[in-house]
């Protein structure tokens, strides 16, 4: 199996891409620790792993809270005595609104969850990864990296662009420790992230409807699945990609090319 004897940590592993990646990694032999804001959803993922013959650990933590994340990684290391893989996947869409109507606390919540949460995940994982090397994968988005048509999603797009810069900086910094850092940029994928979206007065932003219409040319506008994205994550965390670091990969059926 590709991940035999490896320990993987997944944030936002209670649903969507995180859960699909957890299942796939467990099937390939990894022990998987799930960090999620809601303990019940993390436990649901772990139950599924166990039912399929794998093993897992569920932890409730806010990725934007330093104390939460420090304790989470201490708990994981105490349980498994190593960490090899980190999938920094937790994120929210946040507020989508004309820029003059975005409140500071709304901006901060999106940036803190998506960017600071990624930073804290990596910060507390790296001391463990440095012991033997490993792989970090960060979930960014087509938005803010190759597509800019989600008008009003300014905070979200900025946080996603910054994640790519963070990954490239870390790829060089951590290379001597044999830690690879890569980014996935999904788009046109069915997940539950829209549940964290607050859209307000977007009709006040004057844009042509055709210019912001979502299209997926590869599949005739059929959305991708979390399982398809999980296959990409598996590739990037496994030794199959051991010469790839500092790279973003768009997985969107070609939608961001339009």
mmCIF file of C-alpha atoms in Angstrom:
data_model
loop_
_atom_site.group_PDB
_atom_site.id
_atom_site.type_symbol
_atom_site.label_atom_id
_atom_site.label_comp_id
_atom_site.label_asym_id
_atom_site.label_seq_id
_atom_site.Cartn_x
_atom_site.Cartn_y
_atom_site.Cartn_z
ATOM 1 C CA UNK A 1 0.000 0.000 0.000
ATOM 2 C CA UNK A 2 1.194 3.520 -0.823
ATOM 3 C CA UNK A 3 0.962 4.908 2.722
ATOM 4 C CA UNK A 4 1.687 1.861 4.883
ATOM 5 C CA UNK A 5 2.836 2.809 8.410
ATOM 6 C CA UNK A 6 2.338 6.530 7.680
ATOM 7 C CA UNK A 7 0.416 8.887 9.960
ATOM 8 C CA UNK A 8 -1.699 11.522 8.234
ATOM 9 C CA UNK A 9 -3.350 14.593 9.745
ATOM 10 C CA UNK A 10 -6.300 16.141 7.924
ATOM 11 C CA UNK A 11 -7.955 19.409 8.926
ATOM 12 C CA UNK A 12 -11.558 19.847 7.879
ATOM 13 C CA UNK A 13 -11.742 16.070 7.635
ATOM 14 C CA UNK A 14 -15.316 15.825 8.807
ATOM 15 C CA UNK A 15 -16.843 16.228 5.357
ATOM 16 C CA UNK A 16 -16.259 16.792 1.654
ATOM 17 C CA UNK A 17 -12.736 16.643 0.261
ATOM 18 C CA UNK A 18 -11.228 16.093 3.709
ATOM 19 C CA UNK A 19 -13.366 13.049 4.422
ATOM 20 C CA UNK A 20 -12.809 11.601 0.941
ATOM 21 C CA UNK A 21 -9.051 12.022 1.359
ATOM 22 C CA UNK A 22 -9.154 10.409 4.797
ATOM 23 C CA UNK A 23 -10.941 7.348 3.438
ATOM 24 C CA UNK A 24 -8.524 7.007 0.541
ATOM 25 C CA UNK A 25 -5.432 7.435 2.710
ATOM 26 C CA UNK A 26 -6.719 4.852 5.191
ATOM 27 C CA UNK A 27 -7.330 2.436 2.357
ATOM 28 C CA UNK A 28 -3.679 2.899 1.394
ATOM 29 C CA UNK A 29 -2.512 1.988 4.904
ATOM 30 C CA UNK A 30 -2.270 5.327 6.731
ATOM 31 C CA UNK A 31 -3.378 5.996 10.273
ATOM 32 C CA UNK A 32 -5.497 9.134 9.970
ATOM 33 C CA UNK A 33 -6.101 11.876 12.532
ATOM 34 C CA UNK A 34 -9.068 14.123 11.773
ATOM 35 C CA UNK A 35 -9.135 17.691 13.048
ATOM 36 C CA UNK A 36 -12.479 19.380 12.598
ATOM 37 C CA UNK A 37 -14.308 22.266 14.229
ATOM 38 C CA UNK A 38 -17.162 19.882 15.072
ATOM 39 C CA UNK A 39 -16.261 16.737 17.006
ATOM 40 C CA UNK A 40 -19.327 14.846 15.791
ATOM 41 C CA UNK A 41 -18.390 15.156 12.125
ATOM 42 C CA UNK A 42 -14.789 14.170 12.848
ATOM 43 C CA UNK A 43 -16.017 11.127 14.756
ATOM 44 C CA UNK A 44 -18.311 10.208 11.883
ATOM 45 C CA UNK A 45 -15.346 10.126 9.516
ATOM 46 C CA UNK A 46 -13.327 8.031 11.963
ATOM 47 C CA UNK A 47 -16.202 5.558 12.364
ATOM 48 C CA UNK A 48 -16.251 5.141 8.602
ATOM 49 C CA UNK A 49 -12.505 4.512 8.568
ATOM 50 C CA UNK A 50 -12.817 1.893 11.298
ATOM 51 C CA UNK A 51 -15.772 0.214 9.600
ATOM 52 C CA UNK A 52 -13.600 -0.201 6.515
ATOM 53 C CA UNK A 53 -10.771 -1.758 8.499
ATOM 54 C CA UNK A 54 -8.672 1.348 9.062
ATOM 55 C CA UNK A 55 -7.861 3.388 12.147
ATOM 56 C CA UNK A 56 -8.351 7.003 13.057
ATOM 57 C CA UNK A 57 -8.434 9.674 15.732
ATOM 58 C CA UNK A 58 -11.018 12.463 15.984
ATOM 59 C CA UNK A 59 -10.114 15.851 17.472
ATOM 60 C CA UNK A 60 -12.230 18.984 17.758
ATOM 61 C CA UNK A 61 -10.273 22.192 17.188
ATOM 62 C CA UNK A 62 -10.584 25.611 15.598
ATOM 63 C CA UNK A 63 -7.730 25.820 13.090
ATOM 64 C CA UNK A 64 -7.472 29.570 13.700
ATOM 65 C CA UNK A 65 -6.849 29.056 17.436
ATOM 66 C CA UNK A 66 -3.178 28.595 18.304
ATOM 67 C CA UNK A 67 -3.784 26.783 21.600
ATOM 68 C CA UNK A 68 -6.298 24.436 19.980
ATOM 69 C CA UNK A 69 -3.877 23.475 17.218
ATOM 70 C CA UNK A 70 -0.864 23.075 19.477
ATOM 71 C CA UNK A 71 -2.845 20.739 21.716
ATOM 72 C CA UNK A 72 -4.249 18.850 18.727
ATOM 73 C CA UNK A 73 -0.804 18.026 17.359
ATOM 74 C CA UNK A 74 0.488 17.071 20.794
ATOM 75 C CA UNK A 75 -2.443 14.668 21.160
ATOM 76 C CA UNK A 76 -1.822 13.151 17.719
ATOM 77 C CA UNK A 77 1.888 12.668 18.363
ATOM 78 C CA UNK A 78 1.219 11.149 21.784
ATOM 79 C CA UNK A 79 -1.129 8.659 20.105
ATOM 80 C CA UNK A 80 0.971 7.680 17.084
ATOM 81 C CA UNK A 81 4.557 8.788 17.919
ATOM 82 C CA UNK A 82 5.038 10.261 14.432
ATOM 83 C CA UNK A 83 3.436 12.475 11.768
ATOM 84 C CA UNK A 84 4.280 11.991 8.096
ATOM 85 C CA UNK A 85 1.502 13.699 6.140
ATOM 86 C CA UNK A 86 -0.463 16.905 6.665
ATOM 87 C CA UNK A 87 -3.453 17.854 4.547
ATOM 88 C CA UNK A 88 -4.318 21.464 5.489
ATOM 89 C CA UNK A 89 -7.811 21.430 4.071
ATOM 90 C CA UNK A 90 -10.067 23.342 6.486
ATOM 91 C CA UNK A 91 -11.581 26.519 5.070
ATOM 92 C CA UNK A 92 -14.665 28.657 4.625
ATOM 93 C CA UNK A 93 -16.091 30.811 1.851
ATOM 94 C CA UNK A 94 -17.021 33.547 4.315
ATOM 95 C CA UNK A 95 -18.680 36.796 3.301
ATOM 96 C CA UNK A 96 -19.253 37.680 -0.352
ATOM 97 C CA UNK A 97 -20.249 41.318 -0.600
ATOM 98 C CA UNK A 98 -19.300 44.650 -2.180
ATOM 99 C CA UNK A 99 -15.973 45.605 -0.638
ATOM 100 C CA UNK A 100 -17.282 48.755 1.040
ATOM 101 C CA UNK A 101 -19.871 46.665 2.889
ATOM 102 C CA UNK A 102 -17.503 44.007 4.247
ATOM 103 C CA UNK A 103 -17.043 44.494 7.967
ATOM 104 C CA UNK A 104 -13.606 44.057 9.510
ATOM 105 C CA UNK A 105 -14.701 41.118 11.654
ATOM 106 C CA UNK A 106 -16.100 39.397 8.546
ATOM 107 C CA UNK A 107 -12.823 39.921 6.698
ATOM 108 C CA UNK A 108 -10.836 38.689 9.704
ATOM 109 C CA UNK A 109 -12.902 35.518 10.073
ATOM 110 C CA UNK A 110 -12.221 34.443 6.485
ATOM 111 C CA UNK A 111 -8.515 35.312 6.585
ATOM 112 C CA UNK A 112 -8.031 33.765 10.020
ATOM 113 C CA UNK A 113 -9.706 30.490 9.106
ATOM 114 C CA UNK A 114 -8.209 30.031 5.652
ATOM 115 C CA UNK A 115 -4.755 31.585 5.938
ATOM 116 C CA UNK A 116 -3.899 31.742 9.634
ATOM 117 C CA UNK A 117 -5.460 28.305 10.057
ATOM 118 C CA UNK A 118 -3.131 26.926 7.390
ATOM 119 C CA UNK A 119 -0.154 28.640 9.002
ATOM 120 C CA UNK A 120 -0.954 27.209 12.440
ATOM 121 C CA UNK A 121 -1.521 23.741 11.006
ATOM 122 C CA UNK A 122 1.909 23.792 9.391
ATOM 123 C CA UNK A 123 3.593 25.510 12.346
ATOM 124 C CA UNK A 124 2.673 22.779 14.796
ATOM 125 C CA UNK A 125 3.149 19.919 12.341
ATOM 126 C CA UNK A 126 6.627 20.801 11.098
ATOM 127 C CA UNK A 127 8.610 19.858 14.247
ATOM 128 C CA UNK A 128 7.203 16.341 13.916
ATOM 129 C CA UNK A 129 7.628 16.148 10.141
ATOM 130 C CA UNK A 130 11.273 17.189 10.417
ATOM 131 C CA UNK A 131 12.094 13.990 12.302
ATOM 132 C CA UNK A 132 11.797 11.882 9.164
ATOM 133 C CA UNK A 133 10.532 14.108 6.354
ATOM 134 C CA UNK A 134 7.056 14.102 4.888
ATOM 135 C CA UNK A 135 4.497 15.836 2.740
ATOM 136 C CA UNK A 136 2.185 18.805 3.209
ATOM 137 C CA UNK A 137 -0.739 19.522 0.886
ATOM 138 C CA UNK A 138 -2.766 22.730 1.183
ATOM 139 C CA UNK A 139 -6.259 23.211 -0.213
ATOM 140 C CA UNK A 140 -6.435 26.532 -2.039
ATOM 141 C CA UNK A 141 -8.880 27.225 -4.888
ATOM 142 C CA UNK A 142 -9.079 28.308 -8.495
ATOM 143 C CA UNK A 143 -10.419 31.573 -7.043
ATOM 144 C CA UNK A 144 -7.636 34.030 -6.369
ATOM 145 C CA UNK A 145 -5.086 31.896 -8.248
ATOM 146 C CA UNK A 146 -6.345 31.496 -11.821
ATOM 147 C CA UNK A 147 -9.931 32.761 -11.689
ATOM 148 C CA UNK A 148 -11.195 36.113 -10.430
ATOM 149 C CA UNK A 149 -14.828 36.167 -11.494
ATOM 150 C CA UNK A 150 -16.442 35.439 -8.118
ATOM 151 C CA UNK A 151 -17.206 39.101 -7.570
ATOM 152 C CA UNK A 152 -17.582 40.012 -3.912
ATOM 153 C CA UNK A 153 -15.502 37.038 -2.721
ATOM 154 C CA UNK A 154 -12.568 39.350 -2.074
ATOM 155 C CA UNK A 155 -11.509 38.034 1.329
ATOM 156 C CA UNK A 156 -11.817 34.436 0.158
ATOM 157 C CA UNK A 157 -9.800 34.992 -3.029
ATOM 158 C CA UNK A 158 -7.079 36.854 -1.130
ATOM 159 C CA UNK A 159 -6.797 34.070 1.432
ATOM 160 C CA UNK A 160 -6.525 31.457 -1.322
ATOM 161 C CA UNK A 161 -3.845 33.394 -3.212
ATOM 162 C CA UNK A 162 -1.870 33.802 -0.003
ATOM 163 C CA UNK A 163 -1.984 30.049 0.642
ATOM 164 C CA UNK A 164 -0.145 29.480 -2.638
ATOM 165 C CA UNK A 165 2.543 31.993 -1.676
ATOM 166 C CA UNK A 166 2.840 30.351 1.736
ATOM 167 C CA UNK A 167 3.308 26.930 0.138
ATOM 168 C CA UNK A 168 6.055 28.151 -2.175
ATOM 169 C CA UNK A 169 7.917 29.860 0.656
ATOM 170 C CA UNK A 170 7.698 26.734 2.792
ATOM 171 C CA UNK A 171 8.668 24.403 -0.045
ATOM 172 C CA UNK A 172 12.114 26.031 -0.117
ATOM 173 C CA UNK A 173 12.414 26.511 3.630
ATOM 174 C CA UNK A 174 11.594 22.888 4.411
ATOM 175 C CA UNK A 175 13.318 21.201 1.473
ATOM 176 C CA UNK A 176 16.493 20.427 3.433
ATOM 177 C CA UNK A 177 14.308 18.558 5.923
ATOM 178 C CA UNK A 178 12.879 16.457 3.072
ATOM 179 C CA UNK A 179 9.420 17.945 3.513
ATOM 180 C CA UNK A 180 7.491 18.591 0.324
ATOM 181 C CA UNK A 181 4.788 21.287 0.177
ATOM 182 C CA UNK A 182 2.201 21.444 -2.601
ATOM 183 C CA UNK A 183 -1.178 23.027 -3.240
ATOM 184 C CA UNK A 184 -4.406 21.832 -4.803
ATOM 185 C CA UNK A 185 -6.735 24.374 -6.417
ATOM 186 C CA UNK A 186 -10.186 22.828 -6.822
ATOM 187 C CA UNK A 187 -13.046 24.397 -8.723
ATOM 188 C CA UNK A 188 -16.332 23.055 -10.004
ATOM 189 C CA UNK A 189 -16.434 20.398 -7.277
ATOM 190 C CA UNK A 190 -19.479 19.448 -5.207
ATOM 191 C CA UNK A 191 -18.683 20.039 -1.510
ATOM 192 C CA UNK A 192 -20.461 21.497 1.507
ATOM 193 C CA UNK A 193 -18.352 24.688 1.557
ATOM 194 C CA UNK A 194 -21.234 26.723 0.159
ATOM 195 C CA UNK A 195 -22.904 26.273 3.537
ATOM 196 C CA UNK A 196 -20.295 28.660 4.957
ATOM 197 C CA UNK A 197 -21.052 31.358 2.367
ATOM 198 C CA UNK A 198 -22.855 34.576 3.210
ATOM 199 C CA UNK A 199 -23.813 36.433 0.031
ATOM 200 C CA UNK A 200 -24.963 40.012 0.532
ATOM 201 C CA UNK A 201 -25.970 42.635 -2.043
ATOM 202 C CA UNK A 202 -23.963 41.073 -4.871
ATOM 203 C CA UNK A 203 -26.523 42.540 -7.264
ATOM 204 C CA UNK A 204 -25.001 45.953 -6.493
ATOM 205 C CA UNK A 205 -21.778 44.971 -8.264
ATOM 206 C CA UNK A 206 -22.217 45.854 -11.970
ATOM 207 C CA UNK A 207 -20.893 42.929 -14.023
ATOM 208 C CA UNK A 208 -22.122 41.172 -17.138
ATOM 209 C CA UNK A 209 -23.805 37.869 -16.106
ATOM 210 C CA UNK A 210 -21.964 35.888 -18.790
ATOM 211 C CA UNK A 211 -18.590 37.038 -17.448
ATOM 212 C CA UNK A 212 -19.129 35.379 -14.051
ATOM 213 C CA UNK A 213 -20.939 32.250 -15.191
ATOM 214 C CA UNK A 214 -19.337 29.010 -14.049
ATOM 215 C CA UNK A 215 -18.372 26.602 -16.809
ATOM 216 C CA UNK A 216 -16.679 23.193 -16.773
ATOM 217 C CA UNK A 217 -15.721 22.447 -20.385
ATOM 218 C CA UNK A 218 -14.219 19.016 -19.749
ATOM 219 C CA UNK A 219 -17.461 17.521 -18.436
ATOM 220 C CA UNK A 220 -20.101 19.628 -20.145
ATOM 221 C CA UNK A 221 -20.683 21.518 -16.874
ATOM 222 C CA UNK A 222 -20.970 18.442 -14.680
ATOM 223 C CA UNK A 223 -19.275 19.127 -11.328
ATOM 224 C CA UNK A 224 -16.419 17.000 -10.068
ATOM 225 C CA UNK A 225 -16.520 14.933 -6.891
ATOM 226 C CA UNK A 226 -14.628 15.051 -3.616
ATOM 227 C CA UNK A 227 -13.336 11.566 -4.400
ATOM 228 C CA UNK A 228 -11.701 12.811 -7.620
ATOM 229 C CA UNK A 229 -9.918 15.555 -5.689
ATOM 230 C CA UNK A 230 -8.879 13.019 -3.044
ATOM 231 C CA UNK A 231 -7.085 11.017 -5.732
ATOM 232 C CA UNK A 232 -4.949 14.088 -6.470
ATOM 233 C CA UNK A 233 -4.217 14.540 -2.765
ATOM 234 C CA UNK A 234 -3.160 10.899 -2.489
ATOM 235 C CA UNK A 235 -0.766 11.349 -5.397
ATOM 236 C CA UNK A 236 0.802 14.438 -3.821
ATOM 237 C CA UNK A 237 1.270 12.912 -0.348
ATOM 238 C CA UNK A 238 2.623 9.602 -1.616
ATOM 239 C CA UNK A 239 6.122 8.755 -2.804
ATOM 240 C CA UNK A 240 4.761 8.679 -6.348
ATOM 241 C CA UNK A 241 5.269 12.468 -6.378
ATOM 242 C CA UNK A 242 8.540 12.547 -4.441
ATOM 243 C CA UNK A 243 10.195 15.024 -6.862
ATOM 244 C CA UNK A 244 7.320 17.538 -6.761
ATOM 245 C CA UNK A 245 7.295 20.462 -4.345
ATOM 246 C CA UNK A 246 6.241 24.112 -4.389
ATOM 247 C CA UNK A 247 3.652 23.376 -7.053
ATOM 248 C CA UNK A 248 -0.028 24.225 -7.354
ATOM 249 C CA UNK A 249 -2.307 21.883 -9.276
ATOM 250 C CA UNK A 250 -5.670 23.071 -10.586
ATOM 251 C CA UNK A 251 -8.407 20.450 -10.590
ATOM 252 C CA UNK A 252 -11.469 22.037 -12.138
ATOM 253 C CA UNK A 253 -12.291 20.421 -15.476
ATOM 254 C CA UNK A 254 -10.728 23.396 -17.230
ATOM 255 C CA UNK A 255 -13.188 25.891 -15.778
ATOM 256 C CA UNK A 256 -10.567 28.401 -14.671
ATOM 257 C CA UNK A 257 -9.213 28.630 -18.216
ATOM 258 C CA UNK A 258 -12.338 30.460 -19.365
#
